[in-house]
Amino acid sequence: MKLQTLPTDAASILALTWSDYEPHYQELESRELRSENIDTWLNDWSTLAATADEQYWRLYIATTVNTADPAIEERFNKYVEAMQPSVKTAEQKLKDKLLASGLSPKGFETALRRIQAEAEIFSETNLPLLAEEQKLVTEYNKITGSLTVNWEGEERTLAQMFPLFYEQERSIRQRAWEMVHTQIFKERQHFSRLWERFLPLRTKIAENVGLPDYRAYTWNQKFRFDYSPEDCKSFHTAIEEVFVPAAQRVYEKRRQRLGLDTLRPWDLSVDPLGGSPIKPYESMDEFKTKLRTVFEQVDPAFGNYFQIMMDENLLDLESRKNKAAGGYSLGLHVAHRPFVFMSHSNTPWDIQTMLHEGGHAFHEFERAHCHFYQRGEIYLPQEFGEVASMSMELLASPYKTKESGGFYTDHEQARTMIELLEGIITFLPYMALVDAFQHWIYENPSLSVDASRCEEKWAELWDRFIIGIDYSGLEDAKKTYWHRQGHIFASPFYYIEYGLAQLGAIQVWANARRDQHKAVADYRKALALGATVPLPELYSTAGAKFAFDAKTVKEAADLVEEVIEEMEAKL
Ligand SMILES: [Zn+2]
């Protein structure tokens, strides 16, 4: 039977129903697999899987672009409930078929290992539970997306409140911080009850496939073949030894410069030397055009990719009410295009976010030639995916100056560079906190099902990793801060990736400081590998070591502190 070809344009993909997909899956399932036809079979499967994947992500993107449209939400939920279980079951049958064939197509070894791991945690019983979990995530996004603050008579989103933390006048910063906290804290019960639905659901998901806990499930699900929970804990300890004291130095310098008795949570963004807030651009147009100029200087290919994204409307960057919080770059794997989302605040943060998401987006272009199972988001190890994005933040840093066609005067460049590097130093302890918290959660499900126990544990771990910010009198804010850490709700255990990748990115950057051209060439080589090789090889291709140890952590910290000093000299 000759099957109709699958559509490639967005509208037709969005209109697909299960009856459109089913004959394709059946046909692939019925084909006899031999070494002579395996490549064709894999290619056909790749196209089919990419189409179902793109339909899902297009719907997901629509829910984040507008969190208040019930029709969009209904359409997404309908896909998740009615379509996704059928797709997943059909996908699993093809994976089982490939595994049963005993064939190991050349270049497909890493993918095969992942498919094997997936087969181990697949259970039809879990499909409705996974769909339920998706809906809880949408609910979480709805709470965070609906939060607004009335600032001097003007309704502002939380992202729009962000620039106020850069105000020199301390009382403004404090008032802004308190208003944001009050709004989020009002939802405390909402977050708690939601959490108490997430946790048992996840415990059950692990139980259904015979695993001792949800962490074991995640290890399989995230294909963490190259490190263990113990490695993560060693990493936490190394960070505690190296970066917690480095962060204390950062906070102490800031406290002294601001002339304060203690550093409060609203004192963390303002320029400690009294400079006025940096407004890097005047309009969205200028923002995008300058970004393209910056990317182009890292590598002309990156400038071209960004131009394509501008031309094809693949950037939703402005702040609006009813946009989901946060930022992302997601792949549309039929179109071979990324879609980038964020809410602008006209602060240096926007530039940093876009350099980051730009790295993800270009990774998408670079690996477009790979099989879907070696390029789709869920198959790409994010321990390396975040190297793509975090390296870009550092590789692009020399070109952010007005002199290079970018955003900043030399003075602003030094200020923002210090901010970026100090941000790395203070982020790593926070990363360790979030990761350690999640290890505790899933090691102790009988305790963590109670949101108030989570609050206590979070506060305890906070005191271990975050030293130097005075939260006295703000204990409620401290212990509920995890409510705004979306990953804990929406992407469990997805956080250490940022830490491991940061360590990788600093190494790529160290290479670039010696030889920019070679470092970028190696980086692109690694991006183009997609998920065809294991993590340590992706890292080594990019010129870095995949590591958790105190020595590598210390070398990275030393470089970051050294460059901060270079930049201090330019102030
Ligand atoms: Zn990222």
XYZ file of C-alpha atoms and ligand atoms in Angstrom:
572
model
C 0.000 0.000 0.000
C 1.321 3.385 -0.964
C 0.825 5.799 1.875
C 0.021 9.418 1.486
C 3.002 11.568 2.391
C 2.863 13.421 5.656
C 2.337 17.177 5.527
C 5.194 19.537 6.253
C 3.436 22.883 6.802
C 2.333 24.029 10.246
C -1.414 24.296 9.599
C -1.671 20.796 8.121
C 0.451 19.291 10.895
C -1.788 20.924 13.506
C -4.861 19.428 11.800
C -3.587 15.829 11.956
C -5.624 13.300 13.915
C -4.759 9.821 15.072
C -6.411 8.319 11.998
C -3.868 10.194 9.878
C -0.939 8.760 11.800
C -2.196 5.238 12.402
C -1.716 3.758 8.901
C 1.873 5.037 8.836
C 2.660 3.392 12.131
C 0.990 0.176 11.003
C 2.916 0.133 7.770
C 6.250 0.623 9.555
C 5.324 -2.059 12.021
C 4.497 -4.536 9.290
C 7.686 -4.016 7.266
C 10.148 -6.834 7.681
C 13.454 -5.496 9.004
C 16.721 -6.538 7.365
C 20.109 -4.903 7.255
C 19.418 -3.887 3.611
C 16.281 -1.881 4.379
C 16.962 -0.720 7.935
C 18.219 2.726 6.878
C 15.084 3.473 4.847
C 12.934 2.214 7.685
C 14.776 4.441 10.169
C 14.365 7.442 7.887
C 10.635 6.890 7.445
C 10.252 6.439 11.177
C 12.264 9.605 11.822
C 9.870 11.623 9.628
C 6.792 10.178 11.304
C 8.101 10.683 14.850
C 9.234 14.215 14.030
C 5.763 15.082 12.720
C 3.973 13.902 15.877
C 6.611 15.694 17.926
C 6.189 18.929 16.013
C 2.415 18.813 16.445
C 2.903 18.483 20.204
C 5.414 21.340 20.457
C 3.405 23.683 18.266
C 0.449 23.184 20.603
C 2.642 23.532 23.682
C 4.168 26.743 22.341
C 0.662 28.125 21.765
C -0.226 27.533 25.451
C 2.833 29.527 26.566
C 2.316 32.355 24.078
C -1.177 32.833 25.511
C -1.933 31.228 28.882
C -5.438 32.725 29.021
C -7.063 31.280 25.898
C -9.256 28.323 26.934
C -9.543 27.134 23.323
C -5.767 26.737 23.035
C -5.582 24.993 26.370
C -8.379 22.653 25.359
C -6.665 21.821 22.092
C -3.415 21.088 23.889
C -5.144 18.979 26.536
C -7.002 17.119 23.830
C -3.736 16.237 22.123
C -2.213 15.171 25.423
C -5.202 13.030 26.370
C -6.415 11.621 23.101
C -3.464 11.632 20.756
C -0.303 11.395 22.790
C -1.025 7.994 24.402
C -1.674 6.476 20.963
C 1.474 8.037 19.521
C 3.567 6.894 22.466
C 2.223 3.359 22.267
C 2.832 3.209 18.509
C 6.335 4.671 18.919
C 7.080 2.098 21.559
C 6.013 -0.729 19.236
C 8.507 0.474 16.641
C 11.230 0.740 19.248
C 10.440 -2.798 20.411
C 10.526 -3.954 16.820
C 13.955 -2.432 16.299
C 15.259 -3.944 19.541
C 13.787 -7.352 18.646
C 15.404 -7.253 15.190
C 18.809 -7.484 16.842
C 20.098 -5.064 14.203
C 22.498 -2.340 15.270
C 22.572 0.178 12.434
C 25.855 1.998 12.046
C 25.923 5.334 13.829
C 22.780 4.447 15.751
C 24.468 2.819 18.786
C 23.871 5.681 21.230
C 20.257 6.042 20.143
C 19.777 2.297 20.518
C 21.019 2.461 24.082
C 18.501 5.194 24.849
C 15.712 3.232 23.212
C 16.679 0.259 25.356
C 16.471 2.426 28.493
C 13.104 3.765 27.412
C 11.759 0.274 26.829
C 12.727 -0.534 30.404
C 10.564 2.261 31.806
C 7.691 2.055 29.349
C 4.313 0.995 30.667
C 0.901 1.577 29.147
C -0.446 1.891 32.679
C 1.620 5.051 33.001
C 0.258 6.817 29.932
C -2.787 8.343 31.656
C -0.563 9.270 34.633
C 1.920 11.031 32.355
C -0.961 12.877 30.701
C -2.217 13.875 34.156
C 1.252 15.166 34.999
C 1.256 17.297 31.837
C -1.989 18.888 32.905
C -0.570 19.690 36.333
C 2.308 21.426 34.563
C -0.156 23.534 32.564
C -1.882 24.391 35.835
C 1.441 25.421 37.365
C 2.202 27.618 34.332
C -1.231 29.165 34.643
C -0.626 30.229 38.234
C 2.774 31.730 37.524
C 1.626 33.321 34.235
C -1.366 35.049 35.817
C 0.618 36.851 38.528
C 0.697 40.614 38.160
C 1.564 43.491 40.461
C -0.106 46.860 40.693
C 2.864 49.216 40.586
C 1.927 52.854 41.034
C -1.440 52.312 39.384
C -0.031 50.256 36.520
C -0.568 46.521 36.180
C 2.784 44.856 35.622
C 3.831 41.262 34.986
C 6.553 39.910 37.251
C 9.026 40.194 34.372
C 8.074 43.855 34.063
C 8.914 44.334 37.753
C 12.436 43.094 37.165
C 14.004 46.425 36.078
C 13.043 47.931 39.454
C 15.658 45.758 41.170
C 18.298 47.806 39.354
C 17.065 51.092 40.879
C 19.655 52.957 42.945
C 16.977 54.055 45.433
C 16.890 51.205 47.921
C 13.331 51.806 49.116
C 12.049 51.347 45.541
C 13.864 48.039 45.209
C 12.599 46.880 48.563
C 9.004 47.847 47.813
C 9.174 46.132 44.395
C 10.676 43.000 45.914
C 8.035 42.902 48.643
C 5.190 43.326 46.182
C 6.470 40.502 43.989
C 6.944 38.290 47.023
C 3.448 39.121 48.326
C 1.854 38.171 44.998
C 3.683 34.846 44.813
C 3.143 34.144 48.503
C -0.625 34.603 48.065
C -0.532 31.443 45.958
C 1.258 29.431 48.656
C -1.677 27.087 49.268
C -2.257 26.771 45.550
C 1.373 25.723 44.959
C 1.338 23.406 47.972
C -1.829 21.568 46.940
C -0.537 21.304 43.384
C 2.764 19.880 44.663
C 0.915 17.356 46.761
C -0.688 16.075 43.553
C 2.600 15.972 41.627
C 4.573 13.924 44.127
C 2.326 10.835 44.571
C 1.752 10.770 40.821
C 5.500 10.551 40.228
C 5.978 7.935 42.935
C 3.269 5.868 41.274
C 4.848 6.263 37.830
C 8.120 4.780 39.148
C 6.294 2.050 41.053
C 4.375 0.984 37.931
C 7.623 0.040 36.194
C 9.119 -1.686 39.218
C 11.659 0.970 40.136
C 12.493 1.800 43.766
C 11.872 5.536 43.414
C 11.206 8.336 40.976
C 14.884 9.258 40.838
C 15.721 5.841 39.409
C 12.959 6.425 36.867
C 14.406 9.828 35.948
C 17.894 8.394 35.564
C 16.565 6.098 32.861
C 14.239 8.662 31.386
C 16.995 11.271 31.103
C 19.481 8.671 29.841
C 21.955 9.472 32.583
C 24.342 6.654 31.688
C 27.511 8.604 32.314
C 27.034 9.660 35.950
C 25.276 8.589 39.128
C 23.357 10.274 41.967
C 26.588 9.917 43.970
C 28.450 11.940 41.319
C 25.833 14.661 41.721
C 26.444 14.696 45.449
C 30.219 14.948 44.930
C 29.512 17.874 42.647
C 27.382 19.546 45.364
C 30.268 19.116 47.813
C 32.838 20.520 45.359
C 30.594 23.526 44.786
C 30.104 23.947 48.516
C 33.892 24.020 48.955
C 34.777 26.246 46.013
C 31.829 28.326 44.852
C 30.019 28.972 48.144
C 33.052 30.894 49.507
C 33.554 32.570 46.090
C 29.909 33.665 46.201
C 30.439 34.986 49.710
C 33.288 37.136 48.371
C 30.974 38.450 45.658
C 28.262 39.314 48.181
C 30.725 40.870 50.606
C 32.259 43.130 47.916
C 28.743 44.191 46.941
C 27.748 44.877 50.545
C 30.792 47.062 51.099
C 30.322 48.984 47.855
C 26.691 49.639 48.624
C 27.694 50.712 52.151
C 25.144 48.449 53.811
C 25.115 46.689 57.171
C 23.775 43.551 55.544
C 22.890 42.556 52.005
C 19.156 41.997 51.578
C 17.480 40.063 48.725
C 16.537 43.335 46.977
C 20.190 44.432 46.862
C 21.431 41.782 44.458
C 20.925 43.366 41.022
C 21.584 47.091 41.465
C 24.940 48.357 40.216
C 27.004 48.525 43.423
C 29.084 51.403 42.059
C 26.085 53.662 41.629
C 25.714 53.467 37.863
C 22.229 54.005 36.510
C 20.309 50.995 35.171
C 21.515 49.964 31.722
C 18.826 50.083 29.054
C 20.501 48.198 26.251
C 18.079 49.031 23.420
C 15.170 51.258 22.411
C 12.987 48.929 20.381
C 12.385 45.266 19.613
C 13.782 45.868 16.150
C 17.015 47.244 17.516
C 17.208 44.385 20.016
C 16.952 41.757 17.282
C 19.179 43.490 14.735
C 21.974 43.962 17.261
C 21.690 40.384 18.427
C 22.204 39.251 14.851
C 25.319 41.435 14.599
C 26.713 39.906 17.804
C 26.035 36.322 16.678
C 27.538 36.984 13.281
C 30.891 37.827 14.864
C 31.008 34.594 16.827
C 30.515 32.804 13.499
C 28.867 33.989 10.251
C 26.690 30.836 10.261
C 25.114 31.937 13.550
C 24.274 35.343 12.073
C 22.542 33.583 9.167
C 20.553 31.322 11.465
C 19.352 34.291 13.494
C 18.339 36.154 10.337
C 16.224 33.157 9.309
C 14.521 33.243 12.708
C 13.778 36.959 12.330
C 12.427 36.474 8.813
C 10.262 33.492 9.695
C 8.689 34.853 12.888
C 10.369 32.354 15.175
C 10.999 34.833 17.982
C 8.398 35.819 20.604
C 10.402 38.122 22.836
C 8.196 40.907 24.136
C 6.609 40.961 27.563
C 2.803 40.658 27.615
C 0.229 39.637 30.167
C -0.734 35.967 29.949
C 2.552 34.743 28.600
C 4.044 31.825 30.517
C 7.015 32.704 32.715
C 10.590 32.063 31.657
C 12.272 31.557 28.340
C 13.017 28.629 26.053
C 14.133 27.524 22.641
C 12.219 24.562 21.239
C 12.743 22.586 18.077
C 10.186 22.097 15.336
C 11.681 19.002 13.802
C 9.801 18.851 10.524
C 10.388 22.508 9.769
C 13.967 22.095 11.052
C 13.521 25.365 12.888
C 13.772 26.490 16.506
C 11.227 28.735 18.222
C 12.531 31.115 20.882
C 10.378 32.540 23.650
C 11.070 35.049 26.430
C 9.559 38.147 28.086
C 11.737 41.208 27.620
C 12.465 43.659 30.423
C 14.885 45.992 28.615
C 17.722 45.097 30.983
C 21.033 43.335 30.295
C 19.229 40.192 31.357
C 17.433 40.168 27.969
C 20.723 40.110 26.112
C 22.015 37.289 28.272
C 18.796 35.299 27.858
C 18.909 35.675 24.091
C 22.570 34.689 23.837
C 21.646 31.624 25.863
C 18.547 30.706 23.850
C 20.446 31.566 20.681
C 22.963 28.847 21.549
C 20.104 26.360 21.896
C 18.511 27.556 18.676
C 21.738 27.263 16.646
C 22.295 23.799 18.047
C 18.944 22.974 16.458
C 20.160 24.122 13.047
C 23.537 22.400 13.372
C 22.115 18.974 14.157
C 19.194 19.081 11.709
C 20.743 16.301 9.588
C 20.575 13.739 12.409
C 17.889 11.058 12.802
C 14.971 12.253 14.963
C 16.139 9.946 17.720
C 19.465 11.739 17.687
C 18.174 15.280 17.495
C 14.751 15.544 19.213
C 14.842 17.426 22.532
C 14.116 14.369 24.623
C 17.012 12.446 23.078
C 19.528 15.216 23.255
C 21.448 15.055 26.538
C 20.843 18.450 28.070
C 24.077 18.160 30.036
C 25.480 19.028 26.636
C 22.500 20.999 25.292
C 23.229 23.572 27.975
C 26.898 23.674 26.947
C 25.607 24.901 23.558
C 23.693 27.725 25.236
C 26.018 28.640 28.101
C 29.111 28.647 25.886
C 27.341 31.075 23.578
C 26.800 33.472 26.505
C 30.568 33.538 27.009
C 31.746 33.200 23.390
C 29.564 36.150 22.352
C 30.649 38.329 25.252
C 33.466 40.203 23.453
C 31.021 41.410 20.750
C 28.396 43.017 22.960
C 30.075 46.430 22.796
C 28.769 49.337 20.716
C 32.164 49.277 19.038
C 31.320 45.814 17.675
C 27.803 46.889 16.693
C 26.332 45.609 19.952
C 24.643 47.119 22.995
C 27.174 48.475 25.472
C 29.703 51.250 26.052
C 33.065 49.945 27.297
C 32.082 50.829 30.830
C 28.741 49.054 30.504
C 30.535 46.105 28.940
C 32.803 45.783 31.975
C 29.803 46.153 34.316
C 27.700 43.556 32.510
C 30.625 41.171 32.183
C 31.215 41.357 35.923
C 27.503 40.836 36.420
C 27.551 37.791 34.145
C 30.590 36.235 35.807
C 29.420 36.997 39.322
C 26.109 35.507 38.246
C 27.905 32.267 37.362
C 29.581 32.257 40.769
C 26.360 32.842 42.700
C 24.300 30.555 40.457
C 26.297 27.382 41.041
C 25.503 27.214 44.789
C 21.835 27.833 43.949
C 21.988 25.072 41.337
C 23.412 22.719 43.972
C 20.567 23.734 46.298
C 17.880 22.954 43.713
C 19.487 19.632 42.814
C 20.137 18.577 46.421
C 16.537 19.489 47.243
C 15.237 17.213 44.492
C 17.455 14.337 45.628
C 15.949 14.732 49.090
C 12.401 14.956 47.702
C 12.576 11.688 45.805
C 14.651 9.879 48.446
C 11.964 10.769 51.009
C 8.595 10.711 49.267
C 6.707 9.999 52.481
C 7.990 13.306 53.892
C 8.084 15.395 50.728
C 4.434 14.698 49.909
C 3.801 17.261 52.643
C 4.597 20.678 51.159
C 5.368 22.142 54.578
C 8.150 19.560 55.081
C 9.530 20.603 51.704
C 9.571 24.210 52.894
C 11.621 23.225 55.947
C 14.089 21.154 53.927
C 14.453 23.879 51.310
C 15.275 26.428 54.042
C 17.830 24.064 55.583
C 19.580 23.479 52.241
C 19.373 27.193 51.499
C 21.460 27.857 54.607
C 24.015 25.298 53.452
C 24.509 26.769 49.959
C 23.444 30.419 50.022
C 25.613 32.318 52.461
C 25.879 36.082 52.520
C 22.305 37.295 51.905
C 20.352 38.456 54.934
C 16.863 36.913 54.941
C 16.092 37.683 58.589
C 12.422 38.513 58.969
C 11.838 37.054 55.485
C 11.753 33.400 56.481
C 8.484 32.822 54.614
C 10.025 34.133 51.413
C 13.072 31.931 51.869
C 11.268 28.686 52.564
C 8.697 29.107 49.768
C 11.198 30.303 47.166
C 11.091 26.881 45.471
C 7.519 27.652 44.356
C 8.944 29.909 41.680
C 11.567 27.353 40.614
C 9.508 25.903 37.772
C 11.811 22.949 37.098
C 10.901 21.356 40.420
C 7.292 21.226 39.258
C 7.553 20.962 35.493
C 10.904 19.254 34.743
C 11.970 17.212 37.767
C 15.744 16.755 38.174
C 16.419 19.019 35.223
C 18.835 21.382 36.919
C 22.208 19.738 37.466
C 22.503 19.963 33.683
C 23.021 23.709 34.117
C 25.823 23.105 36.602
C 27.645 20.438 34.610
C 27.208 22.428 31.422
C 28.413 25.635 33.071
C 31.596 23.836 33.929
C 31.824 22.699 30.285
C 31.074 26.177 28.955
C 33.764 27.793 31.105
C 36.252 25.343 29.598
C 35.103 26.178 26.037
C 35.485 29.850 26.900
C 38.953 29.257 28.381
C 39.882 27.734 24.994
C 38.405 30.735 23.175
C 40.506 33.114 25.260
C 43.542 31.332 23.834
C 42.231 30.728 20.281
C 38.728 31.984 19.469
C 38.683 30.515 15.968
C 39.602 26.976 16.991
C 37.369 27.031 20.065
C 34.318 28.021 17.989
C 35.151 25.447 15.308
C 35.346 22.686 17.958
C 32.142 23.935 19.546
C 30.309 23.759 16.202
C 31.700 20.276 15.549
C 30.236 19.125 18.847
C 26.857 20.795 18.143
C 26.639 18.989 14.808
C 27.036 15.612 16.540
C 23.518 15.921 17.964
C 23.031 12.921 20.223
C 25.063 10.470 18.167
C 27.811 9.942 20.768
C 27.918 9.660 24.599
C 28.291 12.725 26.815
C 32.023 12.525 27.541
C 32.695 12.466 23.779
C 30.416 15.437 23.136
C 32.356 17.348 25.765
C 35.766 16.320 24.486
C 34.809 17.250 20.892
C 33.889 20.704 22.214
C 37.290 20.837 23.897
C 36.097 20.278 27.481
C 36.150 17.607 30.155
C 32.906 16.111 31.493
C 33.619 16.412 35.202
C 32.296 16.770 38.765
C 35.535 16.926 40.681
C 36.840 19.651 42.957
C 39.939 20.226 40.788
C 38.028 21.069 37.582
C 35.553 23.094 39.632
C 38.416 25.031 41.238
C 40.114 25.783 37.885
C 36.845 27.132 36.524
C 36.289 29.307 39.596
C 39.826 30.670 39.383
C 39.402 31.712 35.743
C 36.072 33.406 36.448
C 37.502 35.325 39.418
C 40.588 36.282 37.390
C 38.494 37.788 34.567
C 36.318 39.622 37.093
C 39.506 41.300 38.305
C 40.500 42.212 34.727
C 37.101 43.822 34.274
C 37.237 45.594 37.644
C 40.392 47.321 36.416
C 38.382 48.800 33.509
C 35.721 50.372 35.716
Zn 19.097 26.472 28.465
